[in-house]
């Protein structure tokens, strides 16, 4: 068992975490980062990123996160490989347990940047075609499907918004809705149902995806389990999941205030949580935007909030 101590511990290594690492390092807070189960966050599974400023030709997601990491390490960020298994926020310095007790870190402040995980249907083909047609972010990847047919899975506001967005890029948009109605607001339902480029497939589930060198289509079933059950295929190049995200907050739930969806609630316009000295940045506290650029911005804010907190509370 080993012990470390720091003025600022960063939990999570996506855009928010590494940006916080850059700012806290430059502020001489000697930060330590626990990089988590998937170092680099969701962008590690993204092929091309074209909407992040500073990369005019676009960049592969893993390479962009390597650039983030290199910049943070340049200023002195120290990283610890592993996952946080337990936290004690009852008093400062806080105590964080790593990898089931093999290591402990004592921290005067903590920035939580553990992100959120997109919900998938659980089909083996989703992983097979990840980055080759399957995506959980239309805003991120829709540009690659200009004048090509795509499908959006889901029937809520997010799904309708993504279908509407994609309709301005794709040649056709299918909405795969397992119920016989849309759960979205009346306004969004109207926009979708009146859009000539969107076809809503009600009472429909996805059985599998297919394609040789990338996604080419989906096997669907309509009215499953009923006398009207039928299987059919649609030809698509893109398959977008819009059934929600799960914030990675399970180990913090007993200590931090979460909203109904499990996202960390922050105080006013700051990144402060309900526990003094603990801050949240990125998708873990953002059910609305969930973009790399907004996550990076909140990582900056969390670092500045942590620095100010230490200035005001430590002698």
mmCIF file of N, CA and C in Angstrom, residues 201-287:
data_model
loop_
_atom_site.group_PDB
_atom_site.id
_atom_site.type_symbol
_atom_site.label_atom_id
_atom_site.label_comp_id
_atom_site.label_asym_id
_atom_site.label_seq_id
_atom_site.Cartn_x
_atom_site.Cartn_y
_atom_site.Cartn_z
ATOM 1 N N UNK A 201 -40.000 5.124 -37.936
ATOM 2 C CA UNK A 201 -40.375 3.711 -37.943
ATOM 3 C C UNK A 201 -40.846 3.347 -36.540
ATOM 4 N N UNK A 202 -42.145 3.424 -36.312
ATOM 5 C CA UNK A 202 -42.703 3.131 -34.998
ATOM 6 C C UNK A 202 -42.749 1.620 -34.745
ATOM 7 N N UNK A 203 -42.844 1.245 -33.473
ATOM 8 C CA UNK A 203 -42.943 -0.168 -33.072
ATOM 9 C C UNK A 203 -41.811 -1.010 -33.660
ATOM 10 N N UNK A 204 -40.634 -0.417 -33.720
ATOM 11 C CA UNK A 204 -39.521 -1.072 -34.414
ATOM 12 C C UNK A 204 -38.306 -1.192 -33.510
ATOM 13 N N UNK A 205 -37.656 -2.363 -33.572
ATOM 14 C CA UNK A 205 -36.419 -2.612 -32.835
ATOM 15 C C UNK A 205 -35.320 -3.025 -33.808
ATOM 16 N N UNK A 206 -34.083 -2.800 -33.394
ATOM 17 C CA UNK A 206 -32.936 -3.201 -34.201
ATOM 18 C C UNK A 206 -32.483 -4.592 -33.785
ATOM 19 N N UNK A 207 -32.371 -5.489 -34.761
ATOM 20 C CA UNK A 207 -31.885 -6.847 -34.495
ATOM 21 C C UNK A 207 -30.369 -6.929 -34.637
ATOM 22 N N UNK A 208 -29.833 -6.313 -35.697
ATOM 23 C CA UNK A 208 -28.391 -6.367 -35.938
ATOM 24 C C UNK A 208 -28.024 -5.347 -37.005
ATOM 25 N N UNK A 209 -26.742 -5.168 -37.178
ATOM 26 C CA UNK A 209 -26.206 -4.296 -38.215
ATOM 27 C C UNK A 209 -25.370 -5.135 -39.164
ATOM 28 N N UNK A 210 -25.168 -4.633 -40.383
ATOM 29 C CA UNK A 210 -24.373 -5.412 -41.331
ATOM 30 C C UNK A 210 -23.588 -4.486 -42.243
ATOM 31 N N UNK A 211 -22.563 -5.065 -42.889
ATOM 32 C CA UNK A 211 -21.702 -4.330 -43.806
ATOM 33 C C UNK A 211 -20.346 -4.982 -43.912
ATOM 34 N N UNK A 212 -19.704 -4.847 -45.049
ATOM 35 C CA UNK A 212 -18.404 -5.472 -45.284
ATOM 36 C C UNK A 212 -17.254 -4.644 -44.719
ATOM 37 N N UNK A 213 -17.025 -3.469 -45.272
ATOM 38 C CA UNK A 213 -15.911 -2.622 -44.839
ATOM 39 C C UNK A 213 -16.378 -1.425 -44.012
ATOM 40 N N UNK A 214 -17.552 -1.526 -43.503
ATOM 41 C CA UNK A 214 -18.173 -0.468 -42.721
ATOM 42 C C UNK A 214 -19.654 -0.730 -42.701
ATOM 43 N N UNK A 215 -20.383 0.094 -42.018
ATOM 44 C CA UNK A 215 -21.821 -0.108 -41.898
ATOM 45 C C UNK A 215 -22.514 0.118 -43.241
ATOM 46 N N UNK A 216 -23.387 -0.830 -43.593
ATOM 47 C CA UNK A 216 -24.156 -0.719 -44.834
ATOM 48 C C UNK A 216 -25.660 -0.789 -44.591
ATOM 49 N N UNK A 217 -26.066 -1.288 -43.430
ATOM 50 C CA UNK A 217 -27.493 -1.379 -43.191
ATOM 51 C C UNK A 217 -27.817 -1.979 -41.837
ATOM 52 N N UNK A 218 -29.125 -2.046 -41.558
ATOM 53 C CA UNK A 218 -29.601 -2.592 -40.287
ATOM 54 C C UNK A 218 -30.742 -3.569 -40.527
ATOM 55 N N UNK A 219 -30.721 -4.672 -39.778
ATOM 56 C CA UNK A 219 -31.832 -5.623 -39.758
ATOM 57 C C UNK A 219 -32.794 -5.163 -38.666
ATOM 58 N N UNK A 220 -34.035 -4.911 -39.022
ATOM 59 C CA UNK A 220 -35.028 -4.412 -38.077
ATOM 60 C C UNK A 220 -36.200 -5.379 -37.946
ATOM 61 N N UNK A 221 -36.932 -5.224 -36.869
ATOM 62 C CA UNK A 221 -38.159 -5.994 -36.671
ATOM 63 C C UNK A 221 -39.244 -5.054 -36.184
ATOM 64 N N UNK A 222 -40.403 -5.170 -36.827
ATOM 65 C CA UNK A 222 -41.538 -4.325 -36.472
ATOM 66 C C UNK A 222 -42.620 -5.165 -35.790
ATOM 67 N N UNK A 223 -43.254 -4.601 -34.755
ATOM 68 C CA UNK A 223 -44.321 -5.288 -34.013
ATOM 69 C C UNK A 223 -43.843 -6.635 -33.453
ATOM 70 N N UNK A 224 -42.684 -6.625 -32.826
ATOM 71 C CA UNK A 224 -42.114 -7.878 -32.327
ATOM 72 C C UNK A 224 -43.058 -8.548 -31.327
ATOM 73 N N UNK A 225 -43.224 -9.852 -31.502
ATOM 74 C CA UNK A 225 -44.044 -10.635 -30.587
ATOM 75 C C UNK A 225 -45.526 -10.602 -30.859
ATOM 76 N N UNK A 226 -45.931 -9.923 -31.928
ATOM 77 C CA UNK A 226 -47.350 -9.840 -32.250
ATOM 78 C C UNK A 226 -47.630 -10.556 -33.567
ATOM 79 N N UNK A 227 -48.909 -10.658 -33.916
ATOM 80 C CA UNK A 227 -49.297 -11.300 -35.171
ATOM 81 C C UNK A 227 -48.823 -10.506 -36.380
ATOM 82 N N UNK A 228 -48.543 -9.235 -36.175
ATOM 83 C CA UNK A 228 -48.097 -8.383 -37.283
ATOM 84 C C UNK A 228 -46.571 -8.338 -37.407
ATOM 85 N N UNK A 229 -45.864 -9.141 -36.634
ATOM 86 C CA UNK A 229 -44.392 -9.117 -36.636
ATOM 87 C C UNK A 229 -43.832 -9.296 -38.043
ATOM 88 N N UNK A 230 -42.873 -8.431 -38.364
ATOM 89 C CA UNK A 230 -42.190 -8.555 -39.658
ATOM 90 C C UNK A 230 -40.757 -8.060 -39.525
ATOM 91 N N UNK A 231 -39.870 -8.709 -40.250
ATOM 92 C CA UNK A 231 -38.472 -8.307 -40.291
ATOM 93 C C UNK A 231 -38.186 -7.654 -41.635
ATOM 94 N N UNK A 232 -37.343 -6.622 -41.593
ATOM 95 C CA UNK A 232 -36.984 -5.938 -42.832
ATOM 96 C C UNK A 232 -35.640 -5.243 -42.646
ATOM 97 N N UNK A 233 -35.035 -4.849 -43.732
ATOM 98 C CA UNK A 233 -33.735 -4.188 -43.714
ATOM 99 C C UNK A 233 -33.853 -2.762 -44.223
ATOM 100 N N UNK A 234 -32.979 -1.898 -43.715
ATOM 101 C CA UNK A 234 -32.824 -0.557 -44.282
ATOM 102 C C UNK A 234 -31.359 -0.355 -44.633
ATOM 103 N N UNK A 235 -31.108 0.351 -45.711
ATOM 104 C CA UNK A 235 -29.738 0.660 -46.127
ATOM 105 C C UNK A 235 -29.321 1.979 -45.502
ATOM 106 N N UNK A 236 -28.307 1.949 -44.662
ATOM 107 C CA UNK A 236 -27.816 3.155 -43.993
ATOM 108 C C UNK A 236 -26.298 3.108 -43.901
ATOM 109 N N UNK A 237 -25.697 4.281 -43.838
ATOM 110 C CA UNK A 237 -24.247 4.387 -43.626
ATOM 111 C C UNK A 237 -23.914 4.822 -42.207
ATOM 112 N N UNK A 238 -24.905 5.409 -41.521
ATOM 113 C CA UNK A 238 -24.685 5.874 -40.153
ATOM 114 C C UNK A 238 -25.798 5.412 -39.228
ATOM 115 N N UNK A 239 -25.428 5.025 -38.003
ATOM 116 C CA UNK A 239 -26.380 4.518 -37.015
ATOM 117 C C UNK A 239 -26.108 5.266 -35.723
ATOM 118 N N UNK A 240 -27.014 6.199 -35.367
ATOM 119 C CA UNK A 240 -26.786 7.089 -34.235
ATOM 120 C C UNK A 240 -27.663 6.699 -33.052
ATOM 121 N N UNK A 241 -27.028 6.458 -31.919
ATOM 122 C CA UNK A 241 -27.744 6.144 -30.688
ATOM 123 C C UNK A 241 -28.110 7.442 -29.990
ATOM 124 N N UNK A 242 -29.382 7.603 -29.659
ATOM 125 C CA UNK A 242 -29.847 8.796 -28.954
ATOM 126 C C UNK A 242 -30.789 8.368 -27.846
ATOM 127 N N UNK A 243 -30.319 7.441 -27.033
ATOM 128 C CA UNK A 243 -31.152 6.901 -25.952
ATOM 129 C C UNK A 243 -30.598 7.294 -24.584
ATOM 130 N N UNK A 244 -29.739 8.306 -24.581
ATOM 131 C CA UNK A 244 -29.283 8.857 -23.317
ATOM 132 C C UNK A 244 -27.859 8.503 -22.940
ATOM 133 N N UNK A 245 -27.402 9.101 -21.843
ATOM 134 C CA UNK A 245 -26.083 8.845 -21.273
ATOM 135 C C UNK A 245 -26.229 8.502 -19.795
ATOM 136 N N UNK A 246 -25.258 7.784 -19.283
ATOM 137 C CA UNK A 246 -25.201 7.486 -17.862
ATOM 138 C C UNK A 246 -23.984 8.186 -17.270
ATOM 139 N N UNK A 247 -24.175 9.188 -16.420
ATOM 140 C CA UNK A 247 -23.015 9.868 -15.820
ATOM 141 C C UNK A 247 -22.264 8.908 -14.900
ATOM 142 N N UNK A 248 -20.964 8.995 -14.924
ATOM 143 C CA UNK A 248 -20.122 8.084 -14.130
ATOM 144 C C UNK A 248 -19.960 8.631 -12.712
ATOM 145 N N UNK A 249 -21.038 8.472 -11.934
ATOM 146 C CA UNK A 249 -21.073 9.060 -10.588
ATOM 147 C C UNK A 249 -21.386 8.039 -9.503
ATOM 148 N N UNK A 250 -21.347 6.763 -9.829
ATOM 149 C CA UNK A 250 -21.795 5.735 -8.880
ATOM 150 C C UNK A 250 -21.083 5.824 -7.532
ATOM 151 N N UNK A 251 -19.776 6.049 -7.542
ATOM 152 C CA UNK A 251 -19.036 6.048 -6.275
ATOM 153 C C UNK A 251 -19.199 7.342 -5.491
ATOM 154 N N UNK A 252 -19.820 8.356 -6.103
ATOM 155 C CA UNK A 252 -19.978 9.649 -5.423
ATOM 156 C C UNK A 252 -21.394 9.880 -4.913
ATOM 157 N N UNK A 253 -22.326 9.015 -5.270
ATOM 158 C CA UNK A 253 -23.734 9.261 -5.019
ATOM 159 C C UNK A 253 -24.108 9.490 -3.575
ATOM 160 N N UNK A 254 -23.427 8.838 -2.652
ATOM 161 C CA UNK A 254 -23.764 8.998 -1.237
ATOM 162 C C UNK A 254 -23.260 10.311 -0.662
ATOM 163 N N UNK A 255 -22.296 10.927 -1.340
ATOM 164 C CA UNK A 255 -21.687 12.136 -0.796
ATOM 165 C C UNK A 255 -22.109 13.406 -1.522
ATOM 166 N N UNK A 256 -22.286 13.318 -2.832
ATOM 167 C CA UNK A 256 -22.564 14.503 -3.629
ATOM 168 C C UNK A 256 -24.038 14.593 -4.004
ATOM 169 N N UNK A 257 -24.512 15.806 -4.186
ATOM 170 C CA UNK A 257 -25.865 16.019 -4.658
ATOM 171 C C UNK A 257 -25.925 15.765 -6.155
ATOM 172 N N UNK A 258 -26.810 14.857 -6.562
ATOM 173 C CA UNK A 258 -26.988 14.515 -7.972
ATOM 174 C C UNK A 258 -28.402 14.893 -8.403
ATOM 175 N N UNK A 259 -28.580 15.120 -9.710
ATOM 176 C CA UNK A 259 -29.931 15.382 -10.200
ATOM 177 C C UNK A 259 -30.645 14.058 -10.463
ATOM 178 N N UNK A 260 -31.833 14.107 -11.020
ATOM 179 C CA UNK A 260 -32.632 12.902 -11.218
ATOM 180 C C UNK A 260 -31.972 11.916 -12.165
ATOM 181 N N UNK A 261 -31.132 12.406 -13.051
ATOM 182 C CA UNK A 261 -30.450 11.544 -14.009
ATOM 183 C C UNK A 261 -29.113 11.033 -13.492
ATOM 184 N N UNK A 262 -28.689 11.538 -12.343
ATOM 185 C CA UNK A 262 -27.424 11.109 -11.782
ATOM 186 C C UNK A 262 -26.254 12.015 -12.061
ATOM 187 N N UNK A 263 -26.497 13.191 -12.695
ATOM 188 C CA UNK A 263 -25.418 14.138 -12.955
ATOM 189 C C UNK A 263 -25.133 14.958 -11.688
ATOM 190 N N UNK A 264 -23.873 15.318 -11.503
ATOM 191 C CA UNK A 264 -23.493 16.108 -10.339
ATOM 192 C C UNK A 264 -24.064 17.516 -10.459
ATOM 193 N N UNK A 265 -24.685 17.985 -9.395
ATOM 194 C CA UNK A 265 -25.255 19.333 -9.360
ATOM 195 C C UNK A 265 -24.179 20.303 -8.878
ATOM 196 N N UNK A 266 -23.937 21.344 -9.644
ATOM 197 C CA UNK A 266 -22.959 22.360 -9.251
ATOM 198 C C UNK A 266 -23.681 23.625 -8.788
ATOM 199 N N UNK A 267 -22.955 24.455 -8.071
ATOM 200 C CA UNK A 267 -23.540 25.610 -7.403
ATOM 201 C C UNK A 267 -23.483 26.859 -8.284
ATOM 202 N N UNK A 268 -24.659 27.352 -8.684
ATOM 203 C CA UNK A 268 -24.712 28.569 -9.481
ATOM 204 C C UNK A 268 -23.920 28.448 -10.765
ATOM 205 N N UNK A 269 -23.114 29.458 -11.062
ATOM 206 C CA UNK A 269 -22.311 29.451 -12.279
ATOM 207 C C UNK A 269 -20.936 28.835 -12.056
ATOM 208 N N UNK A 270 -20.667 28.353 -10.856
ATOM 209 C CA UNK A 270 -19.363 27.774 -10.553
ATOM 210 C C UNK A 270 -19.381 26.274 -10.829
ATOM 211 N N UNK A 271 -18.229 25.643 -10.605
ATOM 212 C CA UNK A 271 -18.137 24.180 -10.721
ATOM 213 C C UNK A 271 -18.157 23.526 -9.342
ATOM 214 N N UNK A 272 -18.428 24.306 -8.304
ATOM 215 C CA UNK A 272 -18.432 23.786 -6.939
ATOM 216 C C UNK A 272 -19.611 22.843 -6.718
ATOM 217 N N UNK A 273 -19.368 21.774 -5.983
ATOM 218 C CA UNK A 273 -20.424 20.842 -5.602
ATOM 219 C C UNK A 273 -20.943 21.227 -4.222
ATOM 220 N N UNK A 274 -21.767 20.373 -3.639
ATOM 221 C CA UNK A 274 -22.286 20.646 -2.298
ATOM 222 C C UNK A 274 -21.242 20.446 -1.209
ATOM 223 N N UNK A 275 -20.083 19.899 -1.556
ATOM 224 C CA UNK A 275 -19.001 19.715 -0.591
ATOM 225 C C UNK A 275 -17.898 20.722 -0.888
ATOM 226 N N UNK A 276 -17.580 21.559 0.080
ATOM 227 C CA UNK A 276 -16.549 22.579 -0.102
ATOM 228 C C UNK A 276 -15.216 21.925 -0.442
ATOM 229 N N UNK A 277 -14.622 22.365 -1.545
ATOM 230 C CA UNK A 277 -13.335 21.826 -1.972
ATOM 231 C C UNK A 277 -13.441 20.747 -3.018
ATOM 232 N N UNK A 278 -14.660 20.331 -3.349
ATOM 233 C CA UNK A 278 -14.870 19.329 -4.396
ATOM 234 C C UNK A 278 -15.589 19.998 -5.563
ATOM 235 N N UNK A 279 -15.033 19.840 -6.750
ATOM 236 C CA UNK A 279 -15.554 20.489 -7.943
ATOM 237 C C UNK A 279 -15.840 19.438 -9.015
ATOM 238 N N UNK A 280 -16.710 19.788 -9.962
ATOM 239 C CA UNK A 280 -17.073 18.848 -11.030
ATOM 240 C C UNK A 280 -16.965 19.548 -12.375
ATOM 241 N N UNK A 281 -16.410 18.836 -13.360
ATOM 242 C CA UNK A 281 -16.199 19.420 -14.682
ATOM 243 C C UNK A 281 -16.505 18.398 -15.766
ATOM 244 N N UNK A 282 -16.939 18.906 -16.914
ATOM 245 C CA UNK A 282 -17.181 18.033 -18.059
ATOM 246 C C UNK A 282 -18.542 17.363 -18.034
ATOM 247 N N UNK A 283 -18.651 16.278 -18.788
ATOM 248 C CA UNK A 283 -19.943 15.625 -18.991
ATOM 249 C C UNK A 283 -20.566 15.086 -17.717
ATOM 250 N N UNK A 284 -19.772 14.837 -16.699
ATOM 251 C CA UNK A 284 -20.317 14.298 -15.453
ATOM 252 C C UNK A 284 -21.269 15.287 -14.776
ATOM 253 N N UNK A 285 -21.159 16.556 -15.149
ATOM 254 C CA UNK A 285 -22.028 17.590 -14.584
ATOM 255 C C UNK A 285 -22.777 18.348 -15.680
ATOM 256 N N UNK A 286 -22.839 17.751 -16.876
ATOM 257 C CA UNK A 286 -23.408 18.459 -18.023
ATOM 258 C C UNK A 286 -24.344 17.557 -18.829
ATOM 259 N N UNK A 287 -25.633 17.540 -18.495
ATOM 260 C CA UNK A 287 -26.573 16.718 -19.258
ATOM 261 C C UNK A 287 -27.000 17.345 -20.576
#
